[in-house]
Amino acid sequence: MTDLLISILCFVITLGLYYANKKLYRQKRTLLLMPLVFTPIVLVVLLVLTHTSYQDYIGETHWLLWLLGPSTIAFAVPVYENMAVIRRHWMSLSAGVLTAIVVAVSSSVWLARMLTLPEEIQRSLAVRSITTPFALAAAKQMGGQPDLVALFVVITGVFGMAVGDMLFLRLAVKSGQAKGAGFGAASHGAGTARAYELGAEEGVVSSLVMMLAGVVTVVIAPVIGGVMW
Protein backbone atom coordinates (compact mmCIF):
# COMPACT_ATOMS: atom_id res chain seq x y z
CA MET A 1 0.00 0.00 0.00
CA THR A 2 1.38 3.41 -0.98
CA ASP A 3 1.96 6.23 1.48
CA LEU A 4 -0.88 8.24 -0.13
CA LEU A 5 -3.38 5.41 0.34
CA ILE A 6 -2.28 4.96 3.95
CA SER A 7 -2.76 8.68 4.60
CA ILE A 8 -6.23 8.69 3.02
CA LEU A 9 -7.20 5.59 5.02
CA CYS A 10 -6.01 7.27 8.23
CA PHE A 11 -8.11 10.32 7.38
CA VAL A 12 -11.24 8.21 6.84
CA ILE A 13 -10.64 6.19 10.01
CA THR A 14 -10.15 9.36 12.05
CA LEU A 15 -13.46 10.83 10.87
CA GLY A 16 -15.29 7.53 11.32
CA LEU A 17 -13.99 7.04 14.85
CA TYR A 18 -14.81 10.60 15.83
CA TYR A 19 -18.44 10.47 14.67
CA ALA A 20 -18.93 7.02 16.20
CA ASN A 21 -17.42 8.31 19.43
CA LYS A 22 -19.80 11.31 19.43
CA LYS A 23 -22.79 8.99 19.11
CA LEU A 24 -21.46 6.82 21.94
CA TYR A 25 -20.83 9.88 24.13
CA ARG A 26 -24.43 11.04 23.69
CA GLN A 27 -25.58 7.73 25.14
CA LYS A 28 -23.08 7.60 28.00
CA ARG A 29 -21.50 10.88 29.12
CA THR A 30 -18.36 9.89 30.98
CA LEU A 31 -14.92 11.51 30.96
CA LEU A 32 -13.21 8.56 29.26
CA LEU A 33 -15.72 8.52 26.40
CA MET A 34 -15.35 12.21 25.54
CA PRO A 35 -14.47 12.45 21.81
CA LEU A 36 -11.39 14.56 22.59
CA VAL A 37 -10.18 11.84 24.96
CA PHE A 38 -11.32 8.48 23.64
CA THR A 39 -10.78 9.02 19.89
CA PRO A 40 -7.08 10.02 20.22
CA ILE A 41 -6.45 7.04 22.52
CA VAL A 42 -7.94 4.62 19.99
CA LEU A 43 -6.02 6.24 17.12
CA VAL A 44 -2.69 6.03 18.98
CA VAL A 45 -3.31 2.34 19.75
CA LEU A 46 -4.16 1.64 16.09
CA LEU A 47 -1.05 3.46 14.83
CA VAL A 48 1.18 1.56 17.26
CA LEU A 49 -0.36 -1.83 16.43
CA THR A 50 -0.12 -1.25 12.66
CA HIS A 51 3.36 0.35 12.88
CA THR A 52 2.09 3.43 11.01
CA SER A 53 4.39 6.44 11.24
CA TYR A 54 3.20 9.88 12.26
CA GLN A 55 4.29 11.22 8.86
CA ASP A 56 2.02 8.73 7.07
CA TYR A 57 -0.87 9.50 9.40
CA ILE A 58 -0.66 13.28 9.12
CA GLY A 59 -0.18 13.22 5.32
CA GLU A 60 -3.88 13.80 4.53
CA THR A 61 -5.18 14.22 8.07
CA HIS A 62 -3.44 17.59 8.38
CA TRP A 63 -6.55 19.11 6.80
CA LEU A 64 -8.37 18.49 10.07
CA LEU A 65 -5.70 20.52 11.88
CA TRP A 66 -6.04 23.29 9.28
CA LEU A 67 -9.79 23.46 9.97
CA LEU A 68 -9.08 24.58 13.54
CA GLY A 69 -8.60 28.11 12.25
CA PRO A 70 -11.96 28.47 10.42
CA SER A 71 -13.80 26.64 13.20
CA THR A 72 -12.38 29.04 15.79
CA ILE A 73 -13.43 32.07 13.72
CA ALA A 74 -16.91 30.53 13.38
CA PHE A 75 -17.40 31.14 17.09
CA ALA A 76 -17.62 34.85 16.19
CA VAL A 77 -21.09 34.35 14.65
CA PRO A 78 -23.01 33.89 17.93
CA VAL A 79 -20.87 36.63 19.46
CA TYR A 80 -22.03 39.04 16.75
CA GLU A 81 -25.64 37.98 17.28
CA ASN A 82 -25.39 38.78 21.00
CA MET A 83 -23.57 42.10 20.94
CA ALA A 84 -26.00 43.51 23.51
CA VAL A 85 -24.58 41.18 26.17
CA ILE A 86 -21.05 42.27 25.30
CA ARG A 87 -21.84 45.99 25.41
CA ARG A 88 -23.53 45.55 28.77
CA HIS A 89 -20.59 43.73 30.39
CA TRP A 90 -17.56 44.95 28.42
CA MET A 91 -15.65 46.17 31.47
CA SER A 92 -15.92 42.95 33.47
CA LEU A 93 -15.14 40.87 30.37
CA SER A 94 -12.03 42.93 29.60
CA ALA A 95 -10.79 42.68 33.18
CA GLY A 96 -11.46 38.95 33.19
CA VAL A 97 -9.52 38.38 29.96
CA LEU A 98 -6.45 40.28 31.19
CA THR A 99 -6.55 38.51 34.55
CA ALA A 100 -6.89 35.12 32.86
CA ILE A 101 -3.88 35.75 30.63
CA VAL A 102 -1.66 36.89 33.50
CA VAL A 103 -2.65 33.97 35.74
CA ALA A 104 -2.41 31.33 33.01
CA VAL A 105 1.00 32.41 31.72
CA SER A 106 2.66 33.14 35.06
CA SER A 107 1.37 30.02 36.83
CA SER A 108 2.37 27.76 33.94
CA VAL A 109 5.90 29.15 33.65
CA TRP A 110 6.59 29.34 37.39
CA LEU A 111 5.32 25.82 37.98
CA ALA A 112 7.51 24.56 35.13
CA ARG A 113 10.50 26.32 36.71
CA MET A 114 9.74 24.82 40.12
CA LEU A 115 9.83 21.40 38.45
CA THR A 116 13.10 22.40 36.70
CA LEU A 117 11.64 21.71 33.25
CA PRO A 118 13.67 22.83 30.21
CA GLU A 119 13.13 26.37 28.93
CA GLU A 120 11.62 25.06 25.67
CA ILE A 121 8.86 23.37 27.65
CA GLN A 122 8.34 26.53 29.74
CA ARG A 123 7.89 28.60 26.58
CA SER A 124 5.49 26.01 25.14
CA LEU A 125 3.44 25.81 28.35
CA ALA A 126 3.02 29.59 28.53
CA VAL A 127 0.27 29.61 25.88
CA ARG A 128 -1.53 26.41 26.86
CA SER A 129 -4.77 28.18 27.84
CA ILE A 130 -5.58 29.74 24.45
CA THR A 131 -6.95 27.92 21.43
CA THR A 132 -4.51 26.18 19.06
CA PRO A 133 -4.28 28.66 16.11
CA PHE A 134 -3.57 31.56 18.47
CA ALA A 135 -1.32 29.44 20.69
CA LEU A 136 0.88 28.41 17.77
CA ALA A 137 1.20 32.02 16.59
CA ALA A 138 2.06 33.28 20.07
CA ALA A 139 4.47 30.42 20.81
CA LYS A 140 6.36 31.12 17.58
CA GLN A 141 7.19 34.60 18.88
CA MET A 142 8.23 33.23 22.27
CA GLY A 143 10.32 30.32 20.99
CA GLY A 144 7.92 27.50 21.89
CA GLN A 145 7.95 24.12 20.17
CA PRO A 146 4.82 23.72 17.93
CA ASP A 147 4.23 20.02 18.65
CA LEU A 148 4.52 20.56 22.42
CA VAL A 149 2.25 23.61 22.23
CA ALA A 150 -0.47 21.63 20.44
CA LEU A 151 -0.19 18.80 22.98
CA PHE A 152 -0.40 21.13 26.00
CA VAL A 153 -3.35 23.03 24.49
CA VAL A 154 -5.32 19.83 23.92
CA ILE A 155 -4.59 18.50 27.42
CA THR A 156 -5.59 21.82 28.98
CA GLY A 157 -8.82 21.99 27.00
CA VAL A 158 -9.88 18.43 27.80
CA PHE A 159 -9.01 18.79 31.48
CA GLY A 160 -10.84 22.10 31.80
CA MET A 161 -13.92 20.75 30.05
CA ALA A 162 -13.90 17.68 32.28
CA VAL A 163 -13.53 19.35 35.68
CA GLY A 164 -15.10 22.75 34.99
CA ASP A 165 -18.60 21.85 36.16
CA MET A 166 -17.25 20.32 39.36
CA LEU A 167 -15.17 23.42 40.13
CA PHE A 168 -18.10 25.75 39.56
CA LEU A 169 -20.19 23.61 41.89
CA ARG A 170 -17.47 23.62 44.57
CA LEU A 171 -17.01 27.39 44.28
CA ALA A 172 -20.78 27.98 44.22
CA VAL A 173 -20.58 29.79 40.86
CA LYS A 174 -24.13 30.13 39.53
CA SER A 175 -23.86 32.95 37.00
CA GLY A 176 -24.02 31.74 33.40
CA GLN A 177 -21.70 34.52 32.30
CA ALA A 178 -19.13 33.61 34.93
CA LYS A 179 -19.20 29.96 33.86
CA GLY A 180 -18.82 30.91 30.22
CA ALA A 181 -15.92 33.24 30.95
CA GLY A 182 -14.21 30.53 33.01
CA PHE A 183 -14.52 27.92 30.28
CA GLY A 184 -13.38 30.30 27.53
CA ALA A 185 -10.42 31.66 29.45
CA ALA A 186 -9.14 28.38 30.88
CA SER A 187 -10.00 25.69 28.33
CA HIS A 188 -10.57 27.54 25.02
CA GLY A 189 -12.37 25.55 22.26
CA ALA A 190 -13.12 22.43 24.27
CA GLY A 191 -14.43 24.52 27.14
CA THR A 192 -16.49 26.67 24.79
CA ALA A 193 -18.13 23.57 23.34
CA ARG A 194 -19.07 22.56 26.88
CA ALA A 195 -20.31 26.11 27.61
CA TYR A 196 -22.73 25.91 24.67
CA GLU A 197 -24.09 22.68 26.12
CA LEU A 198 -24.95 24.64 29.28
CA GLY A 199 -26.73 27.45 27.45
CA ALA A 200 -26.56 30.18 24.82
CA GLU A 201 -25.40 32.87 27.25
CA GLU A 202 -22.58 30.69 28.58
CA GLY A 203 -21.51 29.81 25.05
CA VAL A 204 -21.50 33.39 23.77
CA VAL A 205 -19.43 34.69 26.68
CA SER A 206 -17.05 31.74 26.41
CA SER A 207 -16.58 32.35 22.66
CA LEU A 208 -15.86 36.01 23.22
CA VAL A 209 -13.40 35.44 26.06
CA MET A 210 -11.63 32.67 24.14
CA MET A 211 -11.09 34.86 21.07
CA LEU A 212 -10.13 37.97 23.03
CA ALA A 213 -7.64 36.02 25.12
CA GLY A 214 -6.14 34.52 21.98
CA VAL A 215 -5.81 37.84 20.14
CA VAL A 216 -4.40 39.71 23.16
CA THR A 217 -1.88 36.94 23.89
CA VAL A 218 -0.62 36.95 20.29
CA VAL A 219 -0.28 40.75 20.33
CA ILE A 220 1.64 40.88 23.62
CA ALA A 221 3.60 37.65 23.08
CA PRO A 222 6.92 39.51 22.55
CA VAL A 223 6.34 41.38 25.80
CA ILE A 224 5.58 38.13 27.65
CA GLY A 225 8.73 36.58 26.25
CA GLY A 226 10.83 39.55 27.31
CA VAL A 227 9.41 39.64 30.82
CA MET A 228 9.40 35.92 31.57
CA TRP A 229 12.76 35.08 29.99
Tab-separated table of N, CA and C in Angstrom, residues 113-187:
chain	number	residue	atom	x	y	z
A	113	ARG	N	9.180	26.007	36.149
A	113	ARG	CA	10.496	26.318	36.710
A	113	ARG	C	10.704	25.609	38.047
A	114	MET	N	9.646	25.532	38.852
A	114	MET	CA	9.743	24.818	40.121
A	114	MET	C	10.073	23.347	39.899
A	115	LEU	N	9.570	22.806	38.791
A	115	LEU	CA	9.828	21.399	38.452
A	115	LEU	C	11.099	21.246	37.633
A	116	THR	N	11.834	22.358	37.456
A	116	THR	CA	13.099	22.399	36.698
A	116	THR	C	12.950	21.825	35.287
A	117	LEU	N	11.847	22.152	34.631
A	117	LEU	CA	11.643	21.710	33.254
A	117	LEU	C	12.458	22.587	32.308
A	118	PRO	N	12.877	22.057	31.166
A	118	PRO	CA	13.672	22.832	30.207
A	118	PRO	C	12.946	24.099	29.746
A	119	GLU	N	13.709	25.091	29.335
A	119	GLU	CA	13.128	26.367	28.926
A	119	GLU	C	12.191	26.207	27.737
A	120	GLU	N	12.490	25.286	26.835
A	120	GLU	CA	11.624	25.060	25.672
A	120	GLU	C	10.226	24.639	26.111
A	121	ILE	N	10.156	23.802	27.133
A	121	ILE	CA	8.857	23.371	27.654
A	121	ILE	C	8.166	24.539	28.356
A	122	GLN	N	8.917	25.351	29.073
A	122	GLN	CA	8.341	26.532	29.738
A	122	GLN	C	7.698	27.458	28.708
A	123	ARG	N	8.403	27.709	27.616
A	123	ARG	CA	7.885	28.604	26.578
A	123	ARG	C	6.660	27.999	25.896
A	124	SER	N	6.636	26.690	25.764
A	124	SER	CA	5.495	26.012	25.136
A	124	SER	C	4.284	25.983	26.068
A	125	LEU	N	4.529	25.853	27.368
A	125	LEU	CA	3.439	25.815	28.347
A	125	LEU	C	2.787	27.183	28.541
A	126	ALA	N	3.516	28.239	28.260
A	126	ALA	CA	3.017	29.593	28.535
A	126	ALA	C	1.707	29.898	27.822
A	127	VAL	N	1.466	29.277	26.680
A	127	VAL	CA	0.270	29.606	25.880
A	127	VAL	C	-0.745	28.469	25.877
A	128	ARG	N	-0.684	27.594	26.861
A	128	ARG	CA	-1.532	26.407	26.855
A	128	ARG	C	-3.018	26.705	27.022
A	129	SER	N	-3.366	27.886	27.544
A	129	SER	CA	-4.767	28.184	27.843
A	129	SER	C	-5.502	28.927	26.737
A	130	ILE	N	-4.867	29.142	25.578
A	130	ILE	CA	-5.578	29.744	24.448
A	130	ILE	C	-5.692	28.712	23.338
A	131	THR	N	-6.655	28.918	22.449
A	131	THR	CA	-6.946	27.918	21.431
A	131	THR	C	-5.789	27.754	20.443
A	132	THR	N	-5.696	26.596	19.818
A	132	THR	CA	-4.512	26.181	19.058
A	132	THR	C	-4.006	27.185	18.027
A	133	PRO	N	-4.838	27.719	17.110
A	133	PRO	CA	-4.282	28.659	16.107
A	133	PRO	C	-3.583	29.854	16.741
A	134	PHE	N	-4.195	30.432	17.776
A	134	PHE	CA	-3.572	31.561	18.475
A	134	PHE	C	-2.348	31.112	19.258
A	135	ALA	N	-2.437	29.945	19.885
A	135	ALA	CA	-1.325	29.441	20.691
A	135	ALA	C	-0.080	29.219	19.837
A	136	LEU	N	-0.262	28.656	18.653
A	136	LEU	CA	0.879	28.408	17.766
A	136	LEU	C	1.515	29.727	17.317
A	137	ALA	N	0.670	30.721	17.018
A	137	ALA	CA	1.199	32.021	16.590
A	137	ALA	C	1.949	32.704	17.726
A	138	ALA	N	1.403	32.650	18.933
A	138	ALA	CA	2.063	33.280	20.075
A	138	ALA	C	3.349	32.550	20.451
A	139	ALA	N	3.301	31.218	20.433
A	139	ALA	CA	4.474	30.419	20.807
A	139	ALA	C	5.636	30.640	19.837
A	140	LYS	N	5.314	30.872	18.575
A	140	LYS	CA	6.362	31.118	17.584
A	140	LYS	C	7.174	32.353	17.949
A	141	GLN	N	6.496	33.365	18.489
A	141	GLN	CA	7.185	34.596	18.881
A	141	GLN	C	7.976	34.436	20.177
A	142	MET	N	7.568	33.440	20.982
A	142	MET	CA	8.233	33.227	22.273
A	142	MET	C	9.241	32.082	22.243
A	143	GLY	N	9.359	31.399	21.101
A	143	GLY	CA	10.322	30.316	20.994
A	143	GLY	C	9.810	28.979	21.474
A	144	GLY	N	8.486	28.787	21.490
A	144	GLY	CA	7.917	27.503	21.891
A	144	GLY	C	8.001	26.474	20.775
A	145	GLN	N	7.876	25.217	21.143
A	145	GLN	CA	7.947	24.120	20.170
A	145	GLN	C	6.519	23.771	19.730
A	146	PRO	N	6.189	23.889	18.410
A	146	PRO	CA	4.815	23.718	17.932
A	146	PRO	C	4.131	22.418	18.365
A	147	ASP	N	4.840	21.292	18.280
A	147	ASP	CA	4.230	20.015	18.655
A	147	ASP	C	3.885	19.981	20.146
A	148	LEU	N	4.783	20.508	20.970
A	148	LEU	CA	4.523	20.560	22.415
A	148	LEU	C	3.366	21.503	22.719
A	149	VAL	N	3.333	22.631	22.022
A	149	VAL	CA	2.253	23.605	22.229
A	149	VAL	C	0.906	22.954	21.942
A	150	ALA	N	0.795	22.279	20.806
A	150	ALA	CA	-0.465	21.631	20.435
A	150	ALA	C	-0.871	20.593	21.478
A	151	LEU	N	0.097	19.826	21.965
A	151	LEU	CA	-0.193	18.804	22.977
A	151	LEU	C	-0.694	19.444	24.269
A	152	PHE	N	-0.006	20.477	24.741
A	152	PHE	CA	-0.395	21.129	26.001
A	152	PHE	C	-1.767	21.799	25.878
A	153	VAL	N	-2.056	22.378	24.714
A	153	VAL	CA	-3.351	23.026	24.495
A	153	VAL	C	-4.482	22.000	24.567
A	154	VAL	N	-4.288	20.869	23.917
A	154	VAL	CA	-5.318	19.826	23.921
A	154	VAL	C	-5.552	19.299	25.338
A	155	ILE	N	-4.467	19.012	26.051
A	155	ILE	CA	-4.590	18.497	27.422
A	155	ILE	C	-5.314	19.505	28.313
A	156	THR	N	-4.948	20.776	28.176
A	156	THR	CA	-5.592	21.822	28.978
A	156	THR	C	-7.083	21.918	28.672
A	157	GLY	N	-7.422	21.888	27.393
A	157	GLY	CA	-8.821	21.989	27.001
A	157	GLY	C	-9.656	20.839	27.515
A	158	VAL	N	-9.146	19.623	27.351
A	158	VAL	CA	-9.885	18.434	27.798
A	158	VAL	C	-10.033	18.443	29.315
A	159	PHE	N	-8.959	18.775	30.019
A	159	PHE	CA	-9.012	18.785	31.482
A	159	PHE	C	-9.996	19.840	31.984
A	160	GLY	N	-9.932	21.039	31.385
A	160	GLY	CA	-10.845	22.101	31.804
A	160	GLY	C	-12.293	21.757	31.537
A	161	MET	N	-12.561	21.161	30.379
A	161	MET	CA	-13.919	20.755	30.048
A	161	MET	C	-14.416	19.676	31.004
A	162	ALA	N	-13.513	18.803	31.423
A	162	ALA	CA	-13.905	17.678	32.280
A	162	ALA	C	-14.189	18.091	33.712
A	163	VAL	N	-13.394	19.015	34.249
A	163	VAL	CA	-13.526	19.353	35.676
A	163	VAL	C	-14.213	20.691	35.921
A	164	GLY	N	-14.516	21.427	34.834
A	164	GLY	CA	-15.099	22.752	34.995
A	164	GLY	C	-16.380	22.766	35.802
A	165	ASP	N	-17.316	21.889	35.455
A	165	ASP	CA	-18.597	21.853	36.159
A	165	ASP	C	-18.406	21.572	37.651
A	166	MET	N	-17.502	20.661	37.960
A	166	MET	CA	-17.248	20.315	39.357
A	166	MET	C	-16.660	21.504	40.118
A	167	LEU	N	-15.757	22.245	39.479
A	167	LEU	CA	-15.166	23.417	40.125
A	167	LEU	C	-16.206	24.514	40.371
A	168	PHE	N	-17.056	24.739	39.382
A	168	PHE	CA	-18.099	25.747	39.555
A	168	PHE	C	-19.039	25.368	40.694
A	169	LEU	N	-19.313	24.074	40.807
A	169	LEU	CA	-20.188	23.614	41.888
A	169	LEU	C	-19.514	23.815	43.238
A	170	ARG	N	-18.227	23.476	43.315
A	170	ARG	CA	-17.475	23.623	44.566
A	170	ARG	C	-17.363	25.085	44.986
A	171	LEU	N	-17.191	25.968	43.994
A	171	LEU	CA	-17.007	27.386	44.280
A	171	LEU	C	-18.331	28.139	44.328
A	172	ALA	N	-19.425	27.400	44.173
A	172	ALA	CA	-20.780	27.983	44.219
A	172	ALA	C	-20.969	29.072	43.165
A	173	VAL	N	-20.412	28.848	41.965
A	173	VAL	CA	-20.581	29.791	40.864
A	173	VAL	C	-21.884	29.452	40.143
A	174	LYS	N	-22.827	30.379	40.138
A	174	LYS	CA	-24.133	30.126	39.533
A	174	LYS	C	-24.391	30.983	38.286
A	175	SER	N	-23.665	32.055	38.143
A	175	SER	CA	-23.858	32.952	36.998
A	175	SER	C	-23.454	32.279	35.700
A	176	GLY	N	-24.339	32.322	34.701
A	176	GLY	CA	-24.020	31.744	33.402
A	176	GLY	C	-22.863	32.452	32.732
A	177	GLN	N	-22.796	33.770	32.888
A	177	GLN	CA	-21.701	34.524	32.296
A	177	GLN	C	-20.365	34.165	32.927
A	178	ALA	N	-20.369	33.981	34.238
A	178	ALA	CA	-19.127	33.610	34.927
A	178	ALA	C	-18.646	32.234	34.478
A	179	LYS	N	-19.577	31.300	34.326
A	179	LYS	CA	-19.197	29.962	33.864
A	179	LYS	C	-18.640	30.017	32.447
A	180	GLY	N	-19.305	30.784	31.592
A	180	GLY	CA	-18.821	30.906	30.219
A	180	GLY	C	-17.443	31.531	30.154
A	181	ALA	N	-17.236	32.587	30.931
A	181	ALA	CA	-15.924	33.243	30.951
A	181	ALA	C	-14.846	32.290	31.453
A	182	GLY	N	-15.179	31.495	32.465
A	182	GLY	CA	-14.214	30.535	33.006
A	182	GLY	C	-13.820	29.488	31.984
A	183	PHE	N	-14.818	28.933	31.294
A	183	PHE	CA	-14.523	27.923	30.276
A	183	PHE	C	-13.707	28.510	29.131
A	184	GLY	N	-14.087	29.696	28.655
A	184	GLY	CA	-13.385	30.303	27.528
A	184	GLY	C	-11.965	30.698	27.851
A	185	ALA	N	-11.748	31.193	29.064
A	185	ALA	CA	-10.419	31.656	29.447
A	185	ALA	C	-9.473	30.517	29.787
A	186	ALA	N	-10.005	29.456	30.384
A	186	ALA	CA	-9.140	28.378	30.879
A	186	ALA	C	-9.009	27.208	29.912
A	187	SER	N	-10.067	26.903	29.161
A	187	SER	CA	-10.004	25.689	28.330
A	187	SER	C	-10.485	25.895	26.897
